[in-house]
Short mmCIF file of C-alpha atoms and ligand atoms in Angstrom, two decimals:
data_model
loop_
_atom_site.label_atom_id
_atom_site.label_comp_id
_atom_site.label_asym_id
_atom_site.label_seq_id
_atom_site.Cartn_x
_atom_site.Cartn_y
_atom_site.Cartn_z
CA UNK A 1 -4.39 37.21 33.83
CA UNK A 2 -6.46 37.06 37.02
CA UNK A 3 -7.56 39.59 39.57
CA UNK A 4 -9.88 41.78 37.48
CA UNK A 5 -13.48 42.17 38.69
CA UNK A 6 -16.14 41.67 36.03
CA UNK A 7 -18.74 44.19 34.95
CA UNK A 8 -21.28 44.62 32.17
CA UNK A 9 -23.68 42.32 30.37
CA UNK A 10 -23.35 38.85 28.87
CA UNK A 11 -25.90 37.06 26.65
CA UNK A 12 -26.44 33.33 27.08
CA UNK A 13 -26.49 31.04 24.04
CA UNK A 14 -28.90 28.20 23.32
CA UNK A 15 -28.50 24.95 25.25
CA UNK A 16 -26.08 22.41 23.76
CA UNK A 17 -27.74 19.54 25.61
CA UNK A 18 -31.17 20.51 24.28
CA UNK A 19 -29.99 21.17 20.72
CA UNK A 20 -28.34 17.75 20.28
CA UNK A 21 -31.49 15.61 20.87
CA UNK A 22 -33.59 18.18 18.96
CA UNK A 23 -31.41 17.59 15.89
CA UNK A 24 -32.00 13.83 16.21
CA UNK A 25 -35.76 14.33 16.51
CA UNK A 26 -35.70 15.65 12.94
CA UNK A 27 -34.96 12.08 11.83
CA UNK A 28 -38.52 11.14 12.86
CA UNK A 29 -40.07 13.03 9.90
CA UNK A 30 -39.42 13.48 6.18
CA UNK A 31 -40.40 17.15 6.46
CA UNK A 32 -38.02 20.00 7.38
CA UNK A 33 -37.44 20.86 11.05
CA UNK A 34 -36.27 24.42 11.75
CA UNK A 35 -34.47 25.02 15.04
CA UNK A 36 -33.70 28.48 16.45
CA UNK A 37 -31.24 29.68 19.15
CA UNK A 38 -28.74 26.96 18.21
CA UNK A 39 -25.31 27.57 19.80
CA UNK A 40 -22.34 27.61 17.40
CA UNK A 41 -20.34 25.08 19.37
CA UNK A 42 -18.30 22.16 18.09
CA UNK A 43 -20.69 19.42 19.26
CA UNK A 44 -23.40 20.92 17.04
CA UNK A 45 -21.26 20.65 13.93
CA UNK A 46 -20.36 17.09 14.92
CA UNK A 47 -24.07 16.24 15.20
CA UNK A 48 -24.70 17.76 11.76
CA UNK A 49 -21.97 15.46 10.43
CA UNK A 50 -23.58 12.43 12.08
CA UNK A 51 -26.91 13.31 10.47
CA UNK A 52 -25.22 13.91 7.13
CA UNK A 53 -23.69 10.41 7.33
CA UNK A 54 -27.29 9.13 7.54
CA UNK A 55 -28.42 11.25 4.58
CA UNK A 56 -30.03 14.13 6.51
CA UNK A 57 -28.75 17.58 5.58
CA UNK A 58 -28.50 20.60 7.86
CA UNK A 59 -28.48 24.17 6.60
CA UNK A 60 -27.16 26.69 9.15
CA UNK A 61 -28.46 30.23 8.78
CA UNK A 62 -27.31 33.43 10.48
CA UNK A 63 -28.76 34.13 13.92
CA UNK A 64 -28.43 30.57 15.23
CA UNK A 65 -30.98 28.92 12.93
CA UNK A 66 -30.55 25.37 11.66
CA UNK A 67 -32.87 23.66 9.17
CA UNK A 68 -32.63 19.87 9.20
CA UNK A 69 -34.01 17.93 6.20
CA UNK A 70 -34.31 14.17 6.54
CA UNK A 71 -36.52 13.56 3.49
CA UNK A 72 -34.92 10.19 2.77
CA UNK A 73 -32.15 8.42 4.69
CA UNK A 74 -29.33 6.72 2.79
CA UNK A 75 -27.77 4.93 5.75
CA UNK A 76 -28.64 3.76 9.26
CA UNK A 77 -25.07 3.75 10.51
CA UNK A 78 -23.51 6.22 12.98
CA UNK A 79 -19.78 5.57 12.49
CA UNK A 80 -17.16 5.12 15.22
CA UNK A 81 -15.10 8.07 13.92
CA UNK A 82 -17.92 10.46 14.84
CA UNK A 83 -19.43 8.70 17.85
CA UNK A 84 -16.06 8.48 19.60
CA UNK A 85 -15.79 12.30 19.47
CA UNK A 86 -19.28 12.86 20.86
CA UNK A 87 -21.26 10.31 22.92
CA UNK A 88 -24.54 12.15 22.29
CA UNK A 89 -24.43 10.64 18.77
CA UNK A 90 -26.10 7.63 20.41
CA UNK A 91 -29.30 9.73 20.29
CA UNK A 92 -29.84 8.67 16.67
CA UNK A 93 -30.51 5.09 17.82
CA UNK A 94 -34.15 5.51 18.90
CA UNK A 95 -35.24 7.67 15.92
CA UNK A 96 -33.52 5.40 13.35
CA UNK A 97 -35.06 2.28 14.82
CA UNK A 98 -38.51 3.89 14.92
CA UNK A 99 -38.29 5.23 11.37
CA UNK A 100 -36.20 2.67 9.45
CA UNK A 101 -36.66 -0.45 11.61
CA UNK A 102 -32.86 -0.75 11.76
CA UNK A 103 -29.89 1.07 13.29
CA UNK A 104 -26.15 0.44 13.47
CA UNK A 105 -24.58 2.76 16.02
CA UNK A 106 -21.03 2.63 17.32
CA UNK A 107 -20.81 2.10 21.07
CA UNK A 108 -19.58 5.39 22.52
CA UNK A 109 -17.06 3.76 24.90
CA UNK A 110 -15.93 5.38 28.13
CA UNK A 111 -14.91 9.01 28.65
CA UNK A 112 -12.86 11.09 31.11
CA UNK A 113 -15.70 11.37 33.62
CA UNK A 114 -16.82 7.75 33.73
CA UNK A 115 -17.62 4.44 32.03
CA UNK A 116 -20.98 5.79 30.89
CA UNK A 117 -22.60 2.58 29.57
CA UNK A 118 -25.81 2.72 27.47
CA UNK A 119 -27.30 -0.54 28.78
CA UNK A 120 -30.46 1.23 29.96
CA UNK A 121 -31.09 2.62 26.45
CA UNK A 122 -30.74 -0.87 24.97
CA UNK A 123 -32.84 -2.69 27.58
CA UNK A 124 -35.66 -0.19 27.11
CA UNK A 125 -35.63 -0.55 23.31
CA UNK A 126 -35.65 -4.34 23.70
CA UNK A 127 -38.76 -3.98 25.85
CA UNK A 128 -40.28 -2.15 22.87
CA UNK A 129 -39.63 -5.19 20.70
CA UNK A 130 -36.20 -4.43 19.22
CA UNK A 131 -33.69 -7.23 18.78
CA UNK A 132 -30.29 -5.89 19.72
CA UNK A 133 -26.81 -7.34 19.40
CA UNK A 134 -23.46 -5.74 20.09
CA UNK A 135 -20.71 -6.82 17.67
CA UNK A 136 -17.36 -5.35 16.68
CA UNK A 137 -18.01 -2.29 18.84
CA UNK A 138 -21.36 -1.56 17.20
CA UNK A 139 -24.94 -1.81 18.43
CA UNK A 140 -27.02 -3.58 15.78
CA UNK A 141 -30.73 -3.01 16.38
CA UNK A 142 -33.73 -4.24 14.39
CA UNK A 143 -37.49 -3.95 14.81
CA UNK A 144 -40.18 -4.33 12.16
CA UNK A 145 -42.24 -1.86 14.19
CA UNK A 146 -41.51 -0.82 17.76
CA UNK A 147 -44.33 -1.48 20.24
CA UNK A 148 -45.34 0.70 23.17
CA UNK A 149 -44.23 -0.73 26.56
CA UNK A 150 -44.09 -0.15 30.30
CA UNK A 151 -40.49 0.83 31.09
CA UNK A 152 -38.89 1.79 34.39
CA UNK A 153 -35.27 3.00 34.48
CA UNK A 154 -33.10 1.63 37.31
CA UNK A 155 -31.12 4.87 37.21
CA UNK A 156 -32.23 8.28 35.95
CA UNK A 157 -30.63 8.76 32.53
CA UNK A 158 -31.02 11.94 30.47
CA UNK A 159 -30.13 10.69 26.99
CA UNK A 160 -31.75 7.33 27.80
CA UNK A 161 -35.03 9.15 28.47
CA UNK A 162 -34.61 11.18 25.27
CA UNK A 163 -33.81 8.12 23.11
CA UNK A 164 -36.84 6.17 24.37
CA UNK A 165 -39.11 9.21 24.14
CA UNK A 166 -38.22 9.69 20.47
CA UNK A 167 -38.61 5.98 19.68
CA UNK A 168 -41.98 5.82 21.46
CA UNK A 169 -43.36 8.73 19.42
CA UNK A 170 -43.48 6.45 16.35
CA UNK A 171 -44.08 3.11 18.04
CA UNK A 172 -47.35 1.19 17.97
CA UNK A 173 -49.47 1.96 21.03
CA UNK A 174 -48.67 3.60 24.35
CA UNK A 175 -45.34 3.75 26.18
CA UNK A 176 -45.14 4.56 29.88
CA UNK A 177 -41.67 5.56 31.07
CA UNK A 178 -41.05 5.66 34.83
CA UNK A 179 -38.09 7.13 36.71
CA UNK A 180 -37.55 9.30 33.64
CA UNK A 181 -35.19 12.28 33.67
CA UNK A 182 -36.87 15.63 34.41
CA UNK A 183 -34.14 17.88 33.00
CA UNK A 184 -35.26 21.05 31.16
CA UNK A 185 -33.53 19.64 28.06
CA UNK A 186 -35.92 16.65 28.15
CA UNK A 187 -38.86 19.06 28.36
CA UNK A 188 -37.45 21.02 25.44
CA UNK A 189 -37.30 17.87 23.31
CA UNK A 190 -40.88 17.00 24.30
CA UNK A 191 -41.97 20.50 23.21
CA UNK A 192 -40.39 20.01 19.78
CA UNK A 193 -41.87 16.51 19.38
CA UNK A 194 -45.30 17.84 20.35
CA UNK A 195 -44.93 20.58 17.72
CA UNK A 196 -44.19 17.74 15.26
CA UNK A 197 -47.51 16.13 16.18
CA UNK A 198 -46.42 13.72 18.93
CA UNK A 199 -48.59 13.06 21.98
CA UNK A 200 -46.56 13.19 25.19
CA UNK A 201 -47.79 13.67 28.75
CA UNK A 202 -45.72 14.32 31.84
CA UNK A 203 -42.60 15.93 30.33
CA UNK A 204 -40.55 17.36 33.19
CA UNK A 205 -41.89 14.76 35.62
CA UNK A 206 -40.52 11.29 36.35
CA UNK A 207 -43.40 9.56 34.52
CA UNK A 208 -43.92 10.01 30.77
CA UNK A 209 -46.89 8.67 28.80
CA UNK A 210 -46.39 8.63 25.01
CA UNK A 211 -48.94 7.64 22.35
CA UNK A 212 -47.19 6.33 19.24
CA UNK A 213 -48.07 7.92 15.87
CA UNK A 214 -47.65 6.51 12.35
CA UNK A 215 -46.26 9.78 11.12
CA UNK A 216 -44.79 13.06 12.44
CA UNK A 217 -44.61 16.37 10.59
CA UNK A 218 -42.05 19.16 10.28
CA UNK A 219 -41.99 21.99 12.80
CA UNK A 220 -40.26 25.15 13.98
CA UNK A 221 -38.83 25.30 17.50
CA UNK A 222 -36.67 27.66 19.56
CA UNK A 223 -34.19 25.87 21.82
CA UNK A 224 -34.05 26.89 25.51
CA UNK A 225 -31.10 28.92 26.89
CA UNK A 226 -28.11 27.02 28.29
CA UNK A 227 -28.58 26.73 32.07
CA UNK A 228 -25.04 25.42 32.58
CA UNK A 229 -23.51 28.33 30.69
CA UNK A 230 -25.66 30.60 32.87
CA UNK A 231 -24.38 28.91 36.04
CA UNK A 232 -20.81 29.15 34.77
CA UNK A 233 -21.10 32.94 34.41
CA UNK A 234 -22.61 33.28 37.90
CA UNK A 235 -19.54 31.44 39.22
CA UNK A 236 -17.21 33.59 37.10
CA UNK A 237 -18.54 36.77 38.68
CA UNK A 238 -18.49 35.30 42.20
CA UNK A 239 -14.82 34.28 41.80
CA UNK A 240 -13.46 37.32 39.94
CA UNK A 241 -15.54 39.85 41.87
CA UNK A 242 -17.67 42.66 40.49
CA UNK A 243 -21.23 42.89 39.26
CA UNK A 244 -22.72 41.62 35.98
CA UNK A 245 -26.02 41.12 34.23
CA UNK A 246 -26.76 37.81 32.51
CA UNK A 247 -29.34 38.12 29.71
CA UNK A 248 -31.33 35.66 27.56
CA UNK A 249 -31.22 33.03 30.30
CA UNK A 250 -34.01 31.12 32.08
CA UNK A 251 -33.54 31.36 35.87
CA UNK A 252 -36.36 28.87 36.55
CA UNK A 253 -34.18 26.12 34.98
CA UNK A 254 -31.41 26.49 37.51
CA UNK A 255 -33.24 26.89 40.80
CA UNK A 256 -30.89 24.58 42.75
CA UNK A 257 -27.82 26.40 41.41
CA UNK A 258 -29.15 29.88 42.25
CA UNK A 259 -30.21 28.76 45.75
CA UNK A 260 -26.78 27.21 46.36
CA UNK A 261 -24.89 30.32 45.19
CA UNK A 262 -27.07 32.48 47.44
CA UNK A 263 -26.11 30.24 50.38
CA UNK A 264 -22.46 31.12 49.71
CA UNK A 265 -23.24 34.85 49.86
CA UNK A 266 -23.55 35.68 46.15
CA UNK A 267 -26.22 38.36 45.60
CA UNK A 268 -28.61 37.34 42.83
CA UNK A 269 -31.56 39.38 41.54
CA UNK A 270 -33.86 37.51 39.19
CA UNK A 271 -35.93 38.63 36.23
CA UNK A 272 -37.94 36.35 33.89
CA UNK A 273 -35.03 36.00 31.46
CA UNK A 274 -32.14 37.78 33.18
CA UNK A 275 -30.07 37.74 36.36
CA UNK A 276 -28.10 40.46 38.13
CA UNK A 277 -25.10 39.03 39.99
CA UNK A 278 -23.05 40.78 42.65
CA UNK A 279 -20.00 39.11 44.14
CA UNK A 280 -19.78 39.16 47.96
CA UNK A 281 -16.73 40.49 49.82
CA UNK A 282 -16.55 37.16 51.67
CA UNK A 283 -17.70 33.80 50.27
CA UNK A 284 -19.18 31.25 52.67
CA UNK A 285 -18.46 27.54 52.28
CA UNK A 286 -21.48 25.31 51.59
CA UNK A 287 -21.73 21.58 50.92
CA UNK A 288 -23.24 20.21 47.75
CA UNK A 289 -24.29 16.84 46.34
CA UNK A 290 -24.87 16.43 42.60
CA UNK A 291 -28.16 14.69 41.78
CA UNK A 292 -30.55 14.59 38.79
CA UNK A 293 -32.75 17.63 38.07
CA UNK A 294 -34.23 19.47 39.93
CA UNK A 295 -31.21 18.83 42.15
CA UNK A 296 -27.76 20.44 41.81
CA UNK A 297 -26.42 19.49 38.35
CA UNK A 298 -23.23 17.49 37.98
CA UNK A 299 -22.34 19.79 35.05
CA UNK A 300 -21.85 22.63 37.57
CA UNK A 301 -19.79 20.60 40.05
CA UNK A 302 -16.31 21.58 38.79
CA UNK A 303 -17.17 25.28 38.51
CA UNK A 304 -18.65 25.20 42.02
CA UNK A 305 -15.49 23.55 43.37
CA UNK A 306 -13.36 26.40 42.05
CA UNK A 307 -15.68 28.81 43.89
CA UNK A 308 -15.36 26.85 47.13
CA UNK A 309 -11.55 27.13 47.02
CA UNK A 310 -12.16 30.86 47.69
CA UNK A 311 -14.81 30.38 50.39
CA UNK A 312 -14.20 30.60 54.13
CA UNK A 313 -14.40 27.15 55.74
CA UNK A 314 -14.53 23.52 54.66
CA UNK A 315 -17.09 22.39 52.08
CA UNK A 316 -17.82 18.87 50.92
CA UNK A 317 -18.66 18.25 47.27
CA UNK A 318 -20.20 14.85 46.57
CA UNK A 319 -20.39 13.68 42.96
CA UNK A 320 -23.25 11.14 42.86
CA UNK A 321 -23.76 10.91 39.10
CA UNK A 322 -20.35 10.10 37.55
CA UNK A 323 -17.68 7.94 39.14
CA UNK A 324 -14.66 9.87 37.84
CA UNK A 325 -15.56 13.55 37.70
CA UNK A 326 -12.77 15.03 39.80
CA UNK A 327 -10.14 15.29 37.06
CA UNK A 328 -9.93 19.08 37.65
CA UNK A 329 -8.79 18.59 41.27
CA UNK A 330 -5.14 17.91 40.45
CA UNK A 331 -4.99 21.00 38.23
CA UNK A 332 -6.62 23.20 40.89
CA UNK A 333 -4.11 21.83 43.42
CA UNK A 334 -1.35 22.90 41.06
CA UNK A 335 -2.74 26.44 41.39
CA UNK A 336 -2.60 26.19 45.19
CA UNK A 337 -6.11 24.98 46.01
CA UNK A 338 -6.60 22.84 49.12
CA UNK A 339 -8.75 19.89 48.01
CA UNK A 340 -8.74 16.30 49.33
CA UNK A 341 -10.66 13.56 47.54
CA UNK A 342 -12.13 10.61 49.44
CA UNK A 343 -14.02 8.36 47.07
CA UNK A 344 -16.93 10.33 45.56
CA UNK A 345 -16.46 13.28 47.93
CA UNK A 346 -14.02 16.18 47.75
CA UNK A 347 -13.23 18.25 50.84
CA UNK A 348 -12.35 21.81 49.94
CA UNK A 349 -10.70 24.09 52.48
CA UNK A 350 -10.65 27.81 51.87
CA UNK A 351 -9.94 30.52 51.22
CA UNK A 352 -6.56 29.74 49.65
CA UNK A 353 -5.01 32.24 47.25
CA UNK A 354 -4.67 30.74 43.78
CA UNK A 355 -1.55 31.41 41.74
CA UNK A 356 -1.58 31.41 37.96
CA UNK A 357 -0.08 28.27 36.33
CA UNK A 358 -0.08 26.17 33.15
CA UNK A 359 -2.93 23.70 33.52
CA UNK A 360 -4.55 21.02 31.37
CA UNK A 361 -8.25 20.59 30.59
CA UNK A 362 -9.59 17.02 30.58
CA UNK A 363 -13.27 17.52 29.77
CA UNK A 364 -15.79 20.24 29.02
CA UNK A 365 -16.77 21.34 32.54
CA UNK A 366 -13.31 20.76 34.03
CA UNK A 367 -11.94 23.19 31.43
CA UNK A 368 -14.52 25.79 32.47
CA UNK A 369 -13.52 25.39 36.13
CA UNK A 370 -9.86 26.06 35.22
CA UNK A 371 -10.73 29.21 33.28
CA UNK A 372 -12.67 30.42 36.33
CA UNK A 373 -9.69 29.60 38.57
CA UNK A 374 -7.53 31.70 36.25
CA UNK A 375 -9.91 34.67 36.72
CA UNK A 376 -9.44 34.42 40.49
CA UNK A 377 -5.71 33.69 40.56
CA UNK A 378 -2.89 36.17 40.81
CA UNK A 379 -0.62 36.07 37.83
CA UNK A 380 -1.07 34.33 34.49
CA UNK A 381 -2.85 31.02 33.90
CA UNK A 382 -2.56 29.08 30.64
CA UNK A 383 -5.24 26.44 30.03
CA UNK A 384 -4.19 23.78 27.53
CA UNK A 385 -6.55 21.63 25.42
CA UNK A 386 -9.31 24.24 25.27
CA UNK A 387 -10.89 22.25 22.44
CA UNK A 388 -12.80 20.66 25.29
CA UNK A 389 -14.24 24.08 26.12
CA UNK A 390 -15.27 24.82 22.53
CA UNK A 391 -17.38 21.69 22.48
CA UNK A 392 -19.99 23.31 24.69
CA UNK A 393 -19.29 27.02 25.21
CA UNK A 394 -19.78 29.61 22.44
CA UNK A 395 -16.73 31.94 22.41
CA UNK A 396 -16.48 31.99 26.21
CA UNK A 397 -13.17 33.90 26.01
CA UNK A 398 -14.81 36.71 23.99
CA UNK A 399 -17.80 36.81 26.33
CA UNK A 400 -15.49 37.08 29.37
CA UNK A 401 -13.41 39.76 27.65
CA UNK A 402 -16.68 41.63 27.07
CA UNK A 403 -17.06 41.63 30.87
CA UNK A 404 -13.57 43.07 31.35
CA UNK A 405 -11.59 39.88 31.95
CA UNK A 406 -7.97 39.81 30.81
CA UNK A 407 -8.18 36.63 28.73
CA UNK A 408 -6.94 35.74 25.25
CA UNK A 409 -6.92 32.65 23.07
CA UNK A 410 -3.43 31.49 22.12
CA UNK A 411 -3.41 29.92 18.67
C1 LIG B 501 -26.33 13.88 29.94
O1 LIG B 501 -25.43 12.80 29.71
C2 LIG B 501 -25.57 15.16 29.56
N1 LIG B 501 -25.18 15.08 28.16
C3 LIG B 501 -24.33 15.30 30.44
O2 LIG B 501 -23.70 16.55 30.14
C4 LIG B 501 -24.76 15.33 31.90
O3 LIG B 501 -23.62 15.34 32.71
C5 LIG B 501 -25.60 14.08 32.23
O4 LIG B 501 -26.71 13.95 31.33
C6 LIG B 501 -26.16 14.11 33.64
O5 LIG B 501 -26.91 15.24 33.85
C7 LIG B 501 -26.12 15.38 27.21
O6 LIG B 501 -27.27 15.69 27.46
C8 LIG B 501 -25.66 15.33 25.80
P1 LIG B 501 -26.94 9.99 32.03
P2 LIG B 501 -25.96 11.28 29.73
O7 LIG B 501 -27.33 8.89 31.10
O8 LIG B 501 -27.35 11.23 29.27
C9 LIG B 501 -25.46 5.96 34.21
C10 LIG B 501 -21.94 18.04 29.62
O9 LIG B 501 -21.00 18.41 30.34
N2 LIG B 501 -26.05 5.22 33.06
O10 LIG B 501 -28.03 10.79 32.63
O11 LIG B 501 -24.94 10.47 29.02
C11 LIG B 501 -24.26 6.83 33.78
O12 LIG B 501 -23.08 6.10 33.71
C12 LIG B 501 -22.36 16.55 29.63
O13 LIG B 501 -22.57 18.79 28.89
C13 LIG B 501 -25.98 3.85 33.04
O14 LIG B 501 -25.45 3.22 33.95
O15 LIG B 501 -25.90 10.94 31.28
C14 LIG B 501 -24.26 7.89 34.87
O16 LIG B 501 -23.58 7.42 35.98
C15 LIG B 501 -21.40 15.68 30.36
N3 LIG B 501 -26.53 3.20 31.97
C16 LIG B 501 -25.75 8.07 35.17
O17 LIG B 501 -26.40 6.90 34.70
C17 LIG B 501 -27.15 3.86 30.94
O18 LIG B 501 -27.63 3.23 29.99
C18 LIG B 501 -26.40 9.29 34.52
O19 LIG B 501 -26.01 9.35 33.17
C19 LIG B 501 -27.19 5.26 30.98
C20 LIG B 501 -26.64 5.93 32.06
#
């Protein structure tokens, strides 16, 4: 039920998109890797199942700790049944190839937000000496020993950067990776690999230099907070009204998001690991274009669109990363939003009052944008297919209820 301002404190969980590659990094050593601040979201349990299919066991302990043991691997195959439910499973490709000299990974296929090919991952690994074929929907990769190489990505790719970075850590010689992704999740992976004994320079910049090692060791590592969950709660407060404090976050990871919200009138006070958010009486419209980090993240586009439906004026939202990431528009229109899509740009006119309705989630961030719309709408909203939400948000309904929202999960 919408229309209730939020108040109180919410704690941010660890980053899903940092945890997933960190789990795969554990494949690069036969010693235990202990990860802290792991979010209890569905994609994490899927990743543990992918690793288990390879022979690596994960023990989850209370307080968000996961210990991954990949002493010996019994398989090099990531099966279709698992990969089709989570594309990030492709992140086992680089580590398996580097460690075992062979990998058989199902092609992820397309998803709701775009075709999402992995050609750049494969071309880069071929440059490192792998022979790769694609047959029966599977990538078959072989390499006696990967060799360091000079690689330049045509397009910035986050998991592509992560896959190559992991492979290069156990290759022969030096790898230089240009036009690499600079996302905080890439930096987090580099921090773990460095703790495992890898030698990486330039993490967080567009040029990485990696010295291959014969062996990596076990390590302990605390995963960074989830910057997209943080951004989602800023938007929640701005839409529902009120004032909240967001704790255990890392404001420096979402500079572009904070700056953009301030442009719309949201009051944001920053601490080293917390934010105080105050919703404005009037929201101002402001255009946005999603680009790789440190630009405005595509994973905040849908939530930002919901906000702009309540802002005064016309805003343009350009989605430059994925070709089909406006699936939430039709559902927001069903709630009364005024949004027109022209190619990769959506024109949002506001403010238009939203009315509660039954709506359908299509992907992780679209489902978050519909929950936010429900907080701002009058009347009741029912969001179907929330399994999308549970893939990447830890108990978001409970966290919102803790801030005073009138929200419940229908079983
Ligand atoms: C990561 O996906 C994130 N997932 C996504 O978050 C995020 O939206 C995306 O990066 C962009 O920030 C994880 O980290 C697990 P890309 P990834 O490769 O790595 C094209 C969420 O909501 N491309 O950076 O798969 C691609 O099609 C998810 O949590 C190629 O053409 O994205 C896209 O247009 C959704 N060939 C662009 O590059 C390739 O080989 C960027 O994709 C690889 C990518």
